[in-house]
Amino acid sequence: MPKAMITGVTGQDGSYLAELLVSKGYEVHGLIRKASTFNTDRIDHIYQDPHDPSARLFLHYGDLSNSEQLANLIYNVRPDEVYHLGALSHVKVSFEIPEYTGTVTGLGTTRILEAIRRSGTPARFYQASSSEMYGSAPAPQSETTPFEPRSPYAIAKLYAFWMARNYREAYKMFAVNGILFNHESPRRGETFLSRKVTRAVARILAGRQKKVFLGNLEARRDYGYAPEYVEAMWRMLQLDEPGDFVLGTGVAPTMREFVEEAFGYAGLDWRERVEIDQRYFRPTEVDYLQADASKARRLLDWHPKVTYKDLARIMVDADMEAVGLTPIGEGLKLLDRHFGDWHRWASGVTAVIRSAGNGVD
Ligand code: NAP
Ligand code: G4F
């Protein structure tokens, strides 16, 4: 049975990836942080008591800021594949805690790479690189576009990108960079734009909230559906040779267009419900991210199906269900049509959203 280790297993992508790998017959080991509140909501539905012989997901406490724990874990588990998804992933927050961002999002990658190297395990390594690294580089961006990062987060990710490349070249490690453009889902954290908006739509419909405060709505993001992206992460580690891959849909709406779509789907006029608040603007913004994912189409046979309009419907439906409303239903039909069972997340997502409580913005 192949063994995988996932850092960031409690996050959006980590939870979908854990599901995918368990469904493919992997034994999955996830790194989780010790918190005083429950932080495993997104994976509770696939977690079983480790004493159960059919258990396939095992969780280990650790932190990306501590190399000793990481080294022990990799030495003891000896995974075949390591998916390094853990990071401080919020761009706006990275401006507020730039040093911590460097330690976790940047140096965290070095700690894992070094733990693999020193353990002598021939593990394949996936680095969660980001389209944010392109910053102000003109769109569309591909694997050959020079990076022009515009945030502490992007700069930390760029350092990590080059560390993965360096270990590939220096130590012949099978290390890949997935340069992923924005991918969203009902499991997206509540403070990212897409989820903040779809959650607000549902809560407005339920009478729990009157309006939502947002920042710059003129930036463009290439929006895809997260489960499709984790499938491509796995494909990257099955290749004969390691490489770097851009993943995105090639379609980049403004955030205003996404807001319009989500509110419009629910029959609401967004102009009556959205207020612009300077607090949510960034000191430096990334204006235009649009993927040229032709390499992934060619070498990974990767063809994402979900558009940003579909995404608005899927996420509004899920958030409506979470607040106890009957979903409008187009999003659920889209998932059925495109994917069938795996992406229906019947047990998982609803529970996650229900337990998410009020959150913050
Ligand atoms: P996410 O939902 O924010 O998940 C981040 C994960 O990292 C969580 O499990 C979090 O744990 C964990 N983490 C944070 N700090 C940690 C620390 N000090 N030690 C150990 N674990 C820590 O992010 P995501 O959207 O799934 O993204 C996954 C990865 O892809 C991230 O590296 C992100 O930067 C990158 N990425 C994301 C996108 C996107 O559009 N989603 C695009 C490009 C790249 P807690 O649950 O305890 O907070
Ligand atoms: O949803 P966002 O915070 O995502 P952002 O900054 O694009 O970063 C995400 O995608 C990256 C890939 O390019 C990942 F690497 C990163 O980890 C993360 O997953 O913001 C999207 C856009 C920005 O232009 C932001 O300025 O929406 C704008 N925005 C407007 N109002 C807002 C808000 N963003 C947030 N989070 N909250 C607002 O109220």
Coordinates of C-alpha atoms and ligand atoms in Angstrom, one line a residue:
M1 CA 0.0 0.0 0.0
P2 CA 1.6 3.4 -1.0
K3 CA 2.1 5.9 1.8
A4 CA 1.5 9.6 1.5
M5 CA 2.2 12.4 3.9
I6 CA 0.2 15.7 3.7
T7 CA 1.1 18.9 5.5
G8 CA -1.9 21.2 5.7
V9 CA -4.3 18.2 5.8
T10 CA -6.9 20.3 7.7
G11 CA -7.1 22.9 5.0
Q12 CA -9.2 23.1 1.9
D13 CA -6.8 21.3 -0.5
G14 CA -5.4 19.0 2.1
S15 CA -8.8 17.6 3.0
Y16 CA -9.8 17.0 -0.6
L17 CA -6.4 15.4 -1.3
A18 CA -6.7 13.1 1.7
E19 CA -10.1 11.9 0.4
L20 CA -8.6 11.4 -3.0
L21 CA -5.6 9.4 -1.8
V22 CA -7.6 7.3 0.6
S23 CA -10.0 6.5 -2.3
K24 CA -6.9 5.4 -4.4
G25 CA -5.8 3.0 -1.7
Y26 CA -3.1 5.0 0.0
E27 CA -2.2 5.1 3.7
V28 CA -2.3 8.8 4.4
H29 CA -0.4 10.6 7.2
G30 CA -1.5 14.2 8.0
L31 CA 0.3 16.8 10.0
I32 CA -2.0 18.8 12.2
R33 CA -1.4 21.7 14.6
K34 CA -2.3 21.5 18.3
A35 CA -5.2 23.9 18.8
S36 CA -7.4 24.6 21.8
T37 CA -10.4 24.2 19.6
F38 CA -11.3 21.5 17.1
N39 CA -9.5 22.1 13.8
T40 CA -10.2 18.8 12.0
D41 CA -13.7 19.5 10.7
R42 CA -12.8 19.2 7.1
I43 CA -11.4 15.6 7.5
D44 CA -13.6 14.2 10.4
H45 CA -15.8 12.3 7.9
I46 CA -12.8 10.2 6.7
Y47 CA -11.1 9.8 10.0
Q48 CA -11.3 6.5 11.8
D49 CA -9.9 5.4 15.1
P50 CA -6.3 4.3 14.4
H51 CA -7.0 1.0 16.2
D52 CA -9.6 0.1 13.5
P53 CA -7.8 -2.2 11.0
S54 CA -9.5 -0.4 8.1
A55 CA -8.1 3.0 9.2
R56 CA -6.3 4.7 6.3
L57 CA -5.8 8.2 7.7
F58 CA -3.4 8.9 10.5
L59 CA -2.9 12.3 12.1
H60 CA 0.3 13.5 13.8
Y61 CA 0.8 16.7 15.7
G62 CA 3.5 19.0 14.4
D63 CA 4.2 22.6 13.3
L64 CA 6.0 23.8 10.2
S65 CA 8.1 26.1 12.4
N66 CA 9.7 23.1 14.2
S67 CA 12.2 21.0 12.2
E68 CA 12.8 18.4 14.9
Q69 CA 9.2 17.1 14.8
L70 CA 9.1 17.1 11.0
A71 CA 12.3 15.2 10.7
N72 CA 11.1 12.5 13.2
L73 CA 7.8 12.2 11.4
I74 CA 9.3 11.7 8.0
Y75 CA 12.0 9.3 9.4
N76 CA 9.3 7.2 11.1
V77 CA 6.6 7.2 8.5
R78 CA 8.9 6.9 5.5
P79 CA 6.3 8.1 3.0
D80 CA 6.5 7.5 -0.7
E81 CA 5.0 10.8 -1.5
V82 CA 5.0 14.1 0.5
Y83 CA 2.4 16.8 -0.4
H84 CA 3.5 20.0 1.3
L85 CA 0.4 22.2 1.4
G86 CA 0.7 23.7 4.9
A87 CA 1.3 27.4 4.9
L88 CA 0.0 30.8 6.1
S89 CA -2.0 31.1 3.0
H90 CA -3.8 34.4 3.4
V91 CA -2.2 37.2 1.3
K92 CA -3.6 40.1 3.3
V93 CA -2.6 38.6 6.6
S94 CA 0.9 38.1 5.4
F95 CA 1.3 41.9 5.3
E96 CA 0.4 42.0 9.0
I97 CA 2.8 39.1 10.0
P98 CA 5.5 39.1 7.4
E99 CA 8.2 37.5 9.6
Y100 CA 6.0 34.6 10.7
T101 CA 4.9 34.2 7.0
G102 CA 8.6 33.8 6.1
T103 CA 9.2 31.2 8.8
V104 CA 6.1 29.1 8.0
T105 CA 5.4 29.5 4.3
G106 CA 9.0 29.9 3.2
L107 CA 11.3 28.1 5.6
G108 CA 8.7 25.4 6.3
T109 CA 9.5 24.0 2.8
T110 CA 13.2 23.8 3.6
R111 CA 12.5 22.0 6.8
I112 CA 10.5 19.3 5.0
L113 CA 13.0 19.0 2.1
E114 CA 15.9 18.7 4.5
A115 CA 14.0 16.1 6.6
I116 CA 13.4 14.0 3.5
R117 CA 17.0 14.3 2.4
R118 CA 18.4 13.4 5.8
S119 CA 16.1 10.5 6.3
G120 CA 17.4 8.9 3.1
T121 CA 13.8 8.2 2.0
P122 CA 13.3 8.4 -1.8
A123 CA 10.0 10.3 -1.2
R124 CA 8.5 12.3 -4.1
F125 CA 7.8 15.9 -3.0
Y126 CA 5.0 18.3 -4.1
Q127 CA 5.4 22.0 -3.3
A128 CA 2.2 24.1 -3.2
S129 CA 3.5 27.0 -5.2
S130 CA 1.2 29.9 -6.1
S131 CA 0.1 32.1 -9.0
E132 CA 0.5 35.0 -6.5
M133 CA 4.3 34.6 -7.2
Y134 CA 3.6 36.2 -10.7
G135 CA 2.5 39.4 -9.0
S136 CA 2.6 42.2 -11.5
A137 CA 3.8 40.0 -14.5
P138 CA 1.5 40.5 -17.5
A139 CA -1.2 37.9 -18.0
P140 CA -1.5 35.1 -19.2
Q141 CA 1.2 33.5 -17.0
S142 CA 2.9 30.2 -17.8
E143 CA 5.8 28.2 -16.4
T144 CA 8.2 30.5 -18.3
T145 CA 6.8 33.9 -17.1
P146 CA 9.3 35.7 -14.8
F147 CA 8.0 36.2 -11.3
E148 CA 7.3 39.7 -9.9
P149 CA 5.9 39.1 -6.4
R150 CA 3.8 41.7 -4.6
S151 CA 3.3 40.4 -1.0
P152 CA 5.2 38.8 1.9
Y153 CA 3.2 35.6 1.1
A154 CA 4.3 35.6 -2.5
I155 CA 7.9 36.3 -1.6
A156 CA 7.9 33.4 0.9
K157 CA 6.4 31.1 -1.7
L158 CA 9.0 32.1 -4.2
Y159 CA 11.8 31.2 -1.8
A160 CA 10.1 27.8 -1.3
F161 CA 9.7 27.4 -5.1
W162 CA 13.4 27.8 -5.6
M163 CA 14.2 25.5 -2.7
A164 CA 12.2 22.7 -4.3
R165 CA 14.0 23.4 -7.6
N166 CA 17.3 23.4 -5.9
Y167 CA 16.7 20.1 -4.1
R168 CA 15.7 18.6 -7.5
E169 CA 18.9 19.8 -9.1
A170 CA 21.4 19.4 -6.3
Y171 CA 20.2 16.1 -4.8
K172 CA 18.2 14.6 -7.8
M173 CA 15.1 14.6 -5.6
F174 CA 11.8 14.1 -7.3
A175 CA 10.5 17.6 -6.3
V176 CA 7.7 19.3 -8.3
N177 CA 6.2 22.8 -8.0
G178 CA 2.4 23.0 -8.7
I179 CA 1.9 26.7 -9.5
L180 CA -1.8 26.9 -8.8
F181 CA -4.1 29.7 -9.7
N182 CA -7.0 30.4 -7.3
H183 CA -9.2 27.4 -6.6
E184 CA -12.2 27.6 -4.5
S185 CA -14.9 25.3 -3.0
P186 CA -17.4 25.1 -0.2
R187 CA -14.4 24.2 2.0
R188 CA -12.7 27.5 1.3
G189 CA -11.8 29.4 4.4
E190 CA -14.4 32.0 5.3
T191 CA -12.1 35.0 5.0
F192 CA -11.2 34.5 1.3
L193 CA -13.2 36.5 -1.2
S194 CA -15.2 33.7 -2.8
R195 CA -16.4 32.1 0.4
K196 CA -16.9 35.4 2.2
V197 CA -19.3 36.3 -0.6
T198 CA -21.2 33.1 -0.9
R199 CA -21.6 32.8 2.8
A200 CA -22.9 36.3 3.0
V201 CA -25.4 35.6 0.2
A202 CA -26.8 32.6 2.2
R203 CA -26.9 34.5 5.5
I204 CA -28.6 37.4 3.9
L205 CA -31.2 35.0 2.4
A206 CA -31.6 33.6 5.9
G207 CA -32.1 37.0 7.5
R208 CA -28.9 36.7 9.6
Q209 CA -26.9 39.5 7.9
K210 CA -27.9 42.6 5.9
K211 CA -24.7 43.4 3.9
V212 CA -21.1 42.5 3.5
F213 CA -18.0 44.7 3.5
L214 CA -15.4 44.0 0.8
G215 CA -12.2 45.5 -0.6
N216 CA -10.9 45.9 -4.1
L217 CA -13.3 44.3 -6.6
E218 CA -11.4 45.2 -9.8
A219 CA -8.6 42.6 -9.6
R220 CA -8.9 39.5 -11.8
R221 CA -8.4 36.0 -10.6
D222 CA -8.4 32.7 -12.5
Y223 CA -11.0 30.8 -10.5
G224 CA -11.3 27.0 -10.5
Y225 CA -12.8 24.2 -8.4
A226 CA -10.4 22.8 -5.7
P227 CA -11.1 19.1 -6.1
E228 CA -10.0 19.2 -9.7
Y229 CA -6.7 20.7 -8.7
V230 CA -5.8 18.0 -6.1
E231 CA -6.3 15.4 -8.8
A232 CA -3.6 17.2 -10.8
M233 CA -1.3 17.3 -7.8
W234 CA -1.4 13.5 -7.6
R235 CA -0.8 13.2 -11.3
M236 CA 2.3 15.4 -11.0
L237 CA 3.9 12.9 -8.6
Q238 CA 3.1 10.0 -10.9
L239 CA 5.2 11.4 -13.8
D240 CA 8.4 9.8 -15.0
E241 CA 10.3 13.1 -14.6
P242 CA 9.7 15.9 -12.1
G243 CA 8.8 19.4 -13.4
D244 CA 6.8 22.5 -12.6
F245 CA 3.2 23.0 -13.7
V246 CA 0.8 25.8 -13.9
L247 CA -2.8 24.9 -13.1
G248 CA -5.8 27.2 -13.9
T249 CA -8.8 27.5 -16.1
G250 CA -7.6 30.3 -18.3
V251 CA -10.7 32.4 -17.5
A252 CA -10.2 35.3 -15.1
P253 CA -13.2 37.3 -14.0
T254 CA -12.9 40.4 -11.9
M255 CA -14.0 39.9 -8.3
R256 CA -16.9 42.2 -9.0
E257 CA -18.1 39.7 -11.7
F258 CA -17.9 36.9 -9.2
V259 CA -19.9 38.9 -6.7
E260 CA -22.5 39.8 -9.3
E261 CA -22.8 36.1 -10.2
A262 CA -23.2 34.8 -6.7
F263 CA -25.7 37.5 -5.6
G264 CA -27.6 37.2 -9.0
Y265 CA -27.9 33.5 -8.7
A266 CA -29.8 34.0 -5.4
G267 CA -32.0 36.8 -6.9
L268 CA -30.2 39.6 -5.0
D269 CA -28.9 42.9 -6.3
W270 CA -25.3 43.0 -5.1
R271 CA -25.1 46.8 -5.2
E272 CA -27.7 47.0 -2.4
R273 CA -25.7 44.5 -0.3
V274 CA -22.0 45.2 -0.7
E275 CA -20.1 48.1 0.9
I276 CA -16.5 48.9 0.1
D277 CA -14.2 49.1 3.1
Q278 CA -10.6 50.3 2.8
R279 CA -9.6 47.9 5.5
Y280 CA -9.7 45.0 3.0
F281 CA -7.4 46.7 0.5
R282 CA -3.8 45.4 0.3
P283 CA -0.8 47.7 0.4
T284 CA 0.2 46.2 -3.0
E285 CA -2.4 44.4 -5.1
V286 CA -2.0 41.8 -7.8
D287 CA -4.3 42.9 -10.6
Y288 CA -4.5 40.2 -13.2
L289 CA -3.9 36.5 -12.8
Q290 CA -4.8 34.3 -15.7
A291 CA -3.3 30.9 -16.3
D292 CA -1.8 29.5 -19.4
A293 CA -2.0 25.8 -18.4
S294 CA -1.2 24.3 -21.7
K295 CA 1.7 22.2 -20.3
A296 CA -0.6 20.6 -17.7
R297 CA -3.2 19.9 -20.4
R298 CA -0.5 18.2 -22.5
L299 CA 1.5 16.3 -19.9
L300 CA -1.0 15.7 -17.2
D301 CA -4.1 15.4 -19.4
W302 CA -5.7 17.8 -17.1
H303 CA -8.9 19.6 -18.2
P304 CA -10.8 21.4 -15.5
K305 CA -14.6 21.5 -16.1
V306 CA -16.0 23.9 -13.5
T307 CA -16.2 27.6 -14.5
Y308 CA -16.4 30.5 -12.1
K309 CA -20.1 30.8 -12.8
D310 CA -20.6 27.1 -11.8
L311 CA -18.4 27.7 -8.7
A312 CA -20.7 30.6 -7.6
R313 CA -23.7 28.2 -7.8
I314 CA -21.9 25.3 -6.1
M315 CA -20.8 27.5 -3.2
V316 CA -24.0 29.4 -2.8
D317 CA -25.9 26.1 -2.7
A318 CA -23.6 24.7 -0.1
D319 CA -23.7 27.8 2.1
M320 CA -27.5 27.9 1.8
E321 CA -27.7 24.3 3.0
A322 CA -25.4 25.2 5.9
V323 CA -27.7 27.9 7.2
G324 CA -30.7 25.6 7.0
L325 CA -32.2 26.8 3.7
T326 CA -33.1 24.6 0.7
P327 CA -30.4 25.1 -1.9
I328 CA -31.6 26.6 -5.2
G329 CA -30.1 23.4 -6.7
E330 CA -28.2 24.4 -9.8
G331 CA -24.8 23.9 -8.1
L332 CA -25.7 20.4 -6.9
K333 CA -26.9 19.4 -10.4
L334 CA -23.6 20.7 -11.9
L335 CA -21.6 18.5 -9.5
D336 CA -23.7 15.5 -10.3
R337 CA -23.4 16.1 -14.0
H338 CA -19.6 16.6 -14.0
F339 CA -18.4 14.2 -11.3
G340 CA -20.9 11.9 -9.6
D341 CA -20.2 10.8 -6.1
W342 CA -16.8 11.8 -5.0
H343 CA -17.4 15.5 -5.3
R344 CA -20.8 15.4 -3.7
W345 CA -19.1 15.6 -0.3
A346 CA -22.5 14.6 1.2
S347 CA -21.2 13.9 4.7
G348 CA -18.2 16.2 4.7
V349 CA -18.8 19.7 3.5
T350 CA -22.2 20.3 5.0
A351 CA -20.9 19.3 8.4
V352 CA -17.9 21.6 8.0
I353 CA -19.9 24.6 7.1
R354 CA -22.5 24.0 9.9
S355 CA -19.8 23.8 12.5
A356 CA -18.0 26.9 11.1
G357 CA -20.2 29.1 13.2
N358 CA -19.9 32.9 12.8
G359 CA -16.3 33.1 11.7
V360 CA -14.7 36.5 11.1
D361 CA -14.1 38.5 7.9
Ligands
NAP1 P1 -5.7 26.6 3.7 O1 -7.1 26.1 3.6 O2 -5.4 27.9 4.3 O3 -4.9 25.5 4.5 C1 -3.6 25.8 5.0 C2 -3.2 24.6 5.9 O4 -1.9 24.9 6.4 C3 -4.1 24.3 7.1 O5 -4.2 22.9 7.3 C4 -3.3 24.9 8.3 O6 -3.6 24.4 9.5 C5 -1.9 24.6 7.9 N1 -0.9 25.4 8.6 C6 -0.8 26.7 8.6 N2 0.2 27.1 9.4 C7 0.8 26.0 9.8 C8 1.9 25.7 10.7 N3 2.6 26.7 11.3 N4 2.2 24.4 10.9 C9 1.5 23.4 10.4 N5 0.4 23.6 9.6 C10 0.1 24.9 9.3 O7 -5.0 26.6 2.3 P2 -5.4 25.9 0.9 O8 -6.3 26.8 0.2 O9 -5.9 24.5 1.2 O10 -4.1 25.9 0.1 C11 -3.1 24.8 0.3 C12 -1.8 25.3 -0.1 O11 -1.8 25.7 -1.5 C13 -1.2 26.4 0.7 O12 0.2 26.3 0.8 C14 -1.5 27.6 -0.2 O13 -0.6 28.7 0.1 C15 -1.3 27.1 -1.5 N6 -2.1 27.6 -2.6 C16 -3.5 27.8 -2.5 C17 -4.2 28.2 -3.6 C18 -5.7 28.4 -3.5 O14 -6.3 29.1 -4.4 N7 -6.4 27.7 -2.6 C19 -3.5 28.6 -4.8 C20 -2.2 28.5 -4.8 C21 -1.5 28.0 -3.8 P3 -4.9 24.9 10.4 O15 -6.1 24.2 9.9 O16 -4.5 24.4 11.8 O17 -4.9 26.4 10.3
G4F2 O1 -9.7 35.5 -1.9 P1 -8.4 36.3 -1.8 O2 -7.9 36.6 -0.4 O3 -7.3 35.4 -2.6 P2 -5.8 35.8 -3.1 O4 -5.3 37.0 -2.5 O5 -6.0 35.8 -4.6 O6 -5.0 34.5 -2.6 C1 -5.5 33.2 -2.8 O7 -5.0 32.7 -4.1 C2 -3.6 32.6 -4.2 C3 -3.4 32.1 -5.6 O8 -3.2 33.2 -6.5 C4 -3.1 31.6 -3.2 F1 -1.8 31.4 -3.3 C5 -3.4 32.2 -1.8 O9 -3.0 31.2 -0.8 C6 -4.9 32.4 -1.6 O10 -5.5 31.1 -1.7 O11 -8.5 37.6 -2.7 C7 -8.9 37.6 -4.0 C8 -9.1 39.0 -4.5 C9 -7.9 40.0 -4.1 O12 -7.7 40.8 -5.2 C10 -8.4 40.8 -3.0 O13 -7.9 42.1 -2.9 O14 -10.2 39.6 -3.8 C11 -9.9 40.9 -3.3 N1 -10.8 41.2 -2.2 C12 -11.7 42.2 -2.2 N2 -12.4 42.2 -1.0 C13 -10.9 40.5 -1.0 C14 -11.8 41.2 -0.3 N3 -10.2 39.5 -0.5 C15 -10.5 39.1 0.7 N4 -9.8 38.0 1.2 N5 -11.4 39.7 1.5 C16 -12.1 40.8 1.0 O15 -13.0 41.3 1.7

